[in-house]
Tab-separated table of C-alpha atoms in Angstrom:
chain	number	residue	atom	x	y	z
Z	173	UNK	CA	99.419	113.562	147.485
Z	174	UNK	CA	100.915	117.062	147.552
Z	175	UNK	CA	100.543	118.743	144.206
Z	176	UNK	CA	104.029	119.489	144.023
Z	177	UNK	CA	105.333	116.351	144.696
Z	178	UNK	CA	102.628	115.197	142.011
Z	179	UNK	CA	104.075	117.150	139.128
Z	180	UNK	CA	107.947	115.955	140.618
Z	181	UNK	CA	106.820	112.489	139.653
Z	182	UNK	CA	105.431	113.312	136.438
Z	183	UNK	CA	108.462	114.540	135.877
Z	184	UNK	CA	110.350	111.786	136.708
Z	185	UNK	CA	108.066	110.063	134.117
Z	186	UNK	CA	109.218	112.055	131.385
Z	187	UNK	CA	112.718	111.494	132.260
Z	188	UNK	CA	112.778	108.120	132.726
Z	189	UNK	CA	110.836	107.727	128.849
Z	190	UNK	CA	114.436	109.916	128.101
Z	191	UNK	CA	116.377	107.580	129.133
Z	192	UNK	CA	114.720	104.843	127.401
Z	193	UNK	CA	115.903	106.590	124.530
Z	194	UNK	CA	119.698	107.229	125.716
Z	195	UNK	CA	119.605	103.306	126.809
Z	196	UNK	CA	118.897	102.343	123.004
Z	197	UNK	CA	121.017	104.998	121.486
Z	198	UNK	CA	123.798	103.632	123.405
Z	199	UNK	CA	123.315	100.221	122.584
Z	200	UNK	CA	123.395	101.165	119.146
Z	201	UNK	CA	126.899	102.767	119.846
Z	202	UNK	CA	128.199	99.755	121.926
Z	203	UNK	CA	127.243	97.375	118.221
Z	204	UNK	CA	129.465	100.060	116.407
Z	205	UNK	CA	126.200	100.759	114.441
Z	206	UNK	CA	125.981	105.028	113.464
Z	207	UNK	CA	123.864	107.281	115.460
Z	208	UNK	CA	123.361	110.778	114.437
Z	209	UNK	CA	125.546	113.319	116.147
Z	210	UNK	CA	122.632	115.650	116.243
Z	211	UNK	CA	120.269	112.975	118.107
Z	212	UNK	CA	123.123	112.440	120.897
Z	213	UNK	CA	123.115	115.961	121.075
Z	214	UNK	CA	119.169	116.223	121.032
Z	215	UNK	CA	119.571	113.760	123.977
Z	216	UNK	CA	122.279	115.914	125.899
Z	217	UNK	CA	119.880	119.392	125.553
Z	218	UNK	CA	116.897	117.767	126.738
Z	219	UNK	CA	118.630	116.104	129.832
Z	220	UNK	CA	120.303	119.522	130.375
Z	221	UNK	CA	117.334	121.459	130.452
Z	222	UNK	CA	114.469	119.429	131.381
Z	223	UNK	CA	115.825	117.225	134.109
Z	224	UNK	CA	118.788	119.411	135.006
Z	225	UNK	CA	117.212	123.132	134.532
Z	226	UNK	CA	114.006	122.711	134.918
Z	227	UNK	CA	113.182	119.524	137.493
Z	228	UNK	CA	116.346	119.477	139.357
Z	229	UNK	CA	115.912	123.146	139.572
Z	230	UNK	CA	112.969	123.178	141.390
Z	231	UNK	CA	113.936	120.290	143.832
Z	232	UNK	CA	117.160	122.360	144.415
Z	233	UNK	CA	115.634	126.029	144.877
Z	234	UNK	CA	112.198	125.135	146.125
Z	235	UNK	CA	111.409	122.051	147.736
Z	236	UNK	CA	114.761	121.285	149.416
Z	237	UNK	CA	115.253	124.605	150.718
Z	238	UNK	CA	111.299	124.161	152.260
Z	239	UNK	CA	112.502	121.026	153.779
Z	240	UNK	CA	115.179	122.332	155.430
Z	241	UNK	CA	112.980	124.738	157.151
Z	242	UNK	CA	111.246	122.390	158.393
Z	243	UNK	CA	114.074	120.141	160.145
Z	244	UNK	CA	115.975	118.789	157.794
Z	245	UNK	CA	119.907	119.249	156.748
Z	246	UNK	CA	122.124	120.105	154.074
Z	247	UNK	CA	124.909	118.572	155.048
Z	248	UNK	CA	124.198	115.278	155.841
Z	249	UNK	CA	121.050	112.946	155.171
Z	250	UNK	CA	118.248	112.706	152.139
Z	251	UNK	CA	119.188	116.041	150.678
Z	252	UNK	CA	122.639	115.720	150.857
Z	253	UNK	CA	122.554	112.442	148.984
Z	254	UNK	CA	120.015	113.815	146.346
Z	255	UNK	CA	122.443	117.293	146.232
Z	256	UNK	CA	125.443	114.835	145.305
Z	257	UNK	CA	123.295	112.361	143.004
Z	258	UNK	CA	122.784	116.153	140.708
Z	259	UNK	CA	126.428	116.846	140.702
Z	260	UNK	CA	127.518	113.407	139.819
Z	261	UNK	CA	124.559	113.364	137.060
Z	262	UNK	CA	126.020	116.856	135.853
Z	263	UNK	CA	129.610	115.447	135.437
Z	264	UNK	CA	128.471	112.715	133.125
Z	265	UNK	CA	126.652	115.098	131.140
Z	266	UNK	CA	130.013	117.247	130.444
Z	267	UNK	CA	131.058	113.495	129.565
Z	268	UNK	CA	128.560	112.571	127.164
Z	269	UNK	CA	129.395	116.168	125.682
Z	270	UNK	CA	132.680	115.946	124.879
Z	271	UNK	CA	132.570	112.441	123.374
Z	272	UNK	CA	129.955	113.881	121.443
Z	273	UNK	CA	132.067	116.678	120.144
Z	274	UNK	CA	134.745	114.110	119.609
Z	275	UNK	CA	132.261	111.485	117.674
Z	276	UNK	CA	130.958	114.425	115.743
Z	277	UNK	CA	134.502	114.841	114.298
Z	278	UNK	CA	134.922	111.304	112.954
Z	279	UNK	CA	136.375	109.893	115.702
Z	280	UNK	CA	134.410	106.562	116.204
Z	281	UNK	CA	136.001	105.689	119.755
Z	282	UNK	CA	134.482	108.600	121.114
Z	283	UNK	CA	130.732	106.637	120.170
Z	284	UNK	CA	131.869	103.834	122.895
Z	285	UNK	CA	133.317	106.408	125.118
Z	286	UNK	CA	129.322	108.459	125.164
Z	287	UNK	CA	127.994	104.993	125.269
Z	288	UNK	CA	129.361	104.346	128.366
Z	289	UNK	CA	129.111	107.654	130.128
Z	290	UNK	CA	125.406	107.417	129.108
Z	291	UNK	CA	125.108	104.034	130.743
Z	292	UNK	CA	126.475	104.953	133.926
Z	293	UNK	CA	124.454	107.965	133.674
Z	294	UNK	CA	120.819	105.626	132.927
Z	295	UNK	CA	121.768	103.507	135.746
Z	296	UNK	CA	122.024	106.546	138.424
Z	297	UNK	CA	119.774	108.276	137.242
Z	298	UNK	CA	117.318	105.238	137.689
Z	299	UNK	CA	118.559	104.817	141.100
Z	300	UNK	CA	118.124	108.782	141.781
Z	301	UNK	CA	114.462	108.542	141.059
Z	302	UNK	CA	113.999	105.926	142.781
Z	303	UNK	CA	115.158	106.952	145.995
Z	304	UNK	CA	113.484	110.149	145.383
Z	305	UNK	CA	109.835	108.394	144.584
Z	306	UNK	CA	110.263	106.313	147.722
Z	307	UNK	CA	112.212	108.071	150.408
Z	308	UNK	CA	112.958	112.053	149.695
Z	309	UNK	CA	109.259	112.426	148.365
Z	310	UNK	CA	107.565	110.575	150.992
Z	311	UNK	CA	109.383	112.870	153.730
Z	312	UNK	CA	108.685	115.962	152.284
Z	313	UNK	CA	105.211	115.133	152.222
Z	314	UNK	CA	105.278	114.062	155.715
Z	315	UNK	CA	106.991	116.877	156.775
Z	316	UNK	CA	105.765	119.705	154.646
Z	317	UNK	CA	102.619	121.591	156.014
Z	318	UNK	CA	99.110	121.662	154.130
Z	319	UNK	CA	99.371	125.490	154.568
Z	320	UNK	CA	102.706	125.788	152.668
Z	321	UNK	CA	101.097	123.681	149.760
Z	322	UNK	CA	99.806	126.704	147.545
Z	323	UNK	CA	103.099	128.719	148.001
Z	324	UNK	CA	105.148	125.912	146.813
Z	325	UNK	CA	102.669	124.773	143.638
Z	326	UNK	CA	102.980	128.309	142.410
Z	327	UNK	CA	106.557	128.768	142.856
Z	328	UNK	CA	106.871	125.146	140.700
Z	329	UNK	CA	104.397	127.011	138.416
Z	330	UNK	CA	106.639	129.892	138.067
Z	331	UNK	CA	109.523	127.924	137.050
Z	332	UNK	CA	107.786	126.711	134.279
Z	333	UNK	CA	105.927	129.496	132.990
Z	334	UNK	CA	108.219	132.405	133.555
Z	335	UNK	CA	112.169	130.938	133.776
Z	336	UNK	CA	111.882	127.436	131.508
Z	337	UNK	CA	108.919	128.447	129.458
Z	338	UNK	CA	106.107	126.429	128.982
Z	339	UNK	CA	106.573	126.429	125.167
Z	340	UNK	CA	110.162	125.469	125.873
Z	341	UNK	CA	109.043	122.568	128.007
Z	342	UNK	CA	106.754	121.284	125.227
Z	343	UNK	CA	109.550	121.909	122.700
Z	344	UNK	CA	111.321	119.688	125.053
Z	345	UNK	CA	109.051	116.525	125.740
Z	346	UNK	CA	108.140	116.788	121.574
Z	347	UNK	CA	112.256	116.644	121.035
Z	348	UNK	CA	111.929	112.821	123.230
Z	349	UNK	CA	109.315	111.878	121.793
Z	350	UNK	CA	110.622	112.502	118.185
Z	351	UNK	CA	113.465	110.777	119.442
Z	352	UNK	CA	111.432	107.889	121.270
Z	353	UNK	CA	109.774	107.198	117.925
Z	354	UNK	CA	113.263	107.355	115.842
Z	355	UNK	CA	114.223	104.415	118.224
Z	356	UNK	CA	111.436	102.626	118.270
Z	357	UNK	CA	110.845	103.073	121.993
Z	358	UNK	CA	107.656	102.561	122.838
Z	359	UNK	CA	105.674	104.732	125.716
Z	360	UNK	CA	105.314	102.711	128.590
């Protein structure tokens, strides 16, 4: 397996433990019990900045840009779809952030209204990964040559060292699992 496509996965690991968490948040919404505003919003940052920012961000400025090169389109097919799965994603963030401003303020609607925006989001998110783990992934390593391999891994390495942050990307995974353990999810 291509070392880049490696670390995507693990990625996709770490989200999907995330949205174990959201899943049982929401639930918790949806029986009109309380949830912290501050562990919605705990939720929100690290779905903005580790799946968003940091993984999205590399499939968007590195490894579909390297596929294209190498015969694939924009416009229409496996990136395409995967472009429009991140903007959808991105507009039920902004959801879950405003009901979460609204639910911080007292009003207890707003709870059902993140619940559901978080549920939608769970679901295509799932579905995203999935058709990245066995379609988009499985293409780029079929198209993708060895030689461009090293170029690529430190490119994905310079995302995390030098624009995320490495610290910030710890700070991150401890802020799930904090949140994992407030839930009572348990790792997979």
């Amino acid at each position: 397996m291509m070392e880049p496509i490696r670390i995507l996965r693990e990625e996709h690991d770490n989200i999907l433990r995330g949205l174990e968490v959201l899943e049982a948040c929401s639930q918790k919404l949806q029986d009109r019990q309380p949830v912290p505003p501050e562990t919605l919003e705990g939720l929100i940052e690290f779905f903005r900045l580790y799946a968003d920012k940091t993984h999205h961000g590399k499939e968007e400025e590195l490894l579909f840009p390297a596929m294209i090169e190498h015969g694939f389109s924009r416009e229409v097919g496996p990136i395409h779809c995967m472009l429009a799965d991140h903007q959808h994603n991105r507009a039920l963030t902004r959801e879950m952030i405003d009901a979460v401003m609204q639910y911080r303020t007292g009003h207890v609607d707003a709870g059902l209204r993140f619940a559901a925006a978080a549920d939608e989001y769970v679901s295509a998110l799932r579905d995203h990964i999935q058709k990245e783990n066995l379609v988009l992934f499985v293409m780029a390593e079929n198209a993708l040559p060895a030689k461009d391999e090293p170029e690529l891994l430190a490119r994905f390495q310079d995302v995390d060292r030098n624009q995320i942050g490495e610290a910030e990307i710890k700070r991150l995974l401890a802020l799930r699992d904090s949140l994992s353990q407030q839930f009572c999810v348990v790792a997979r």
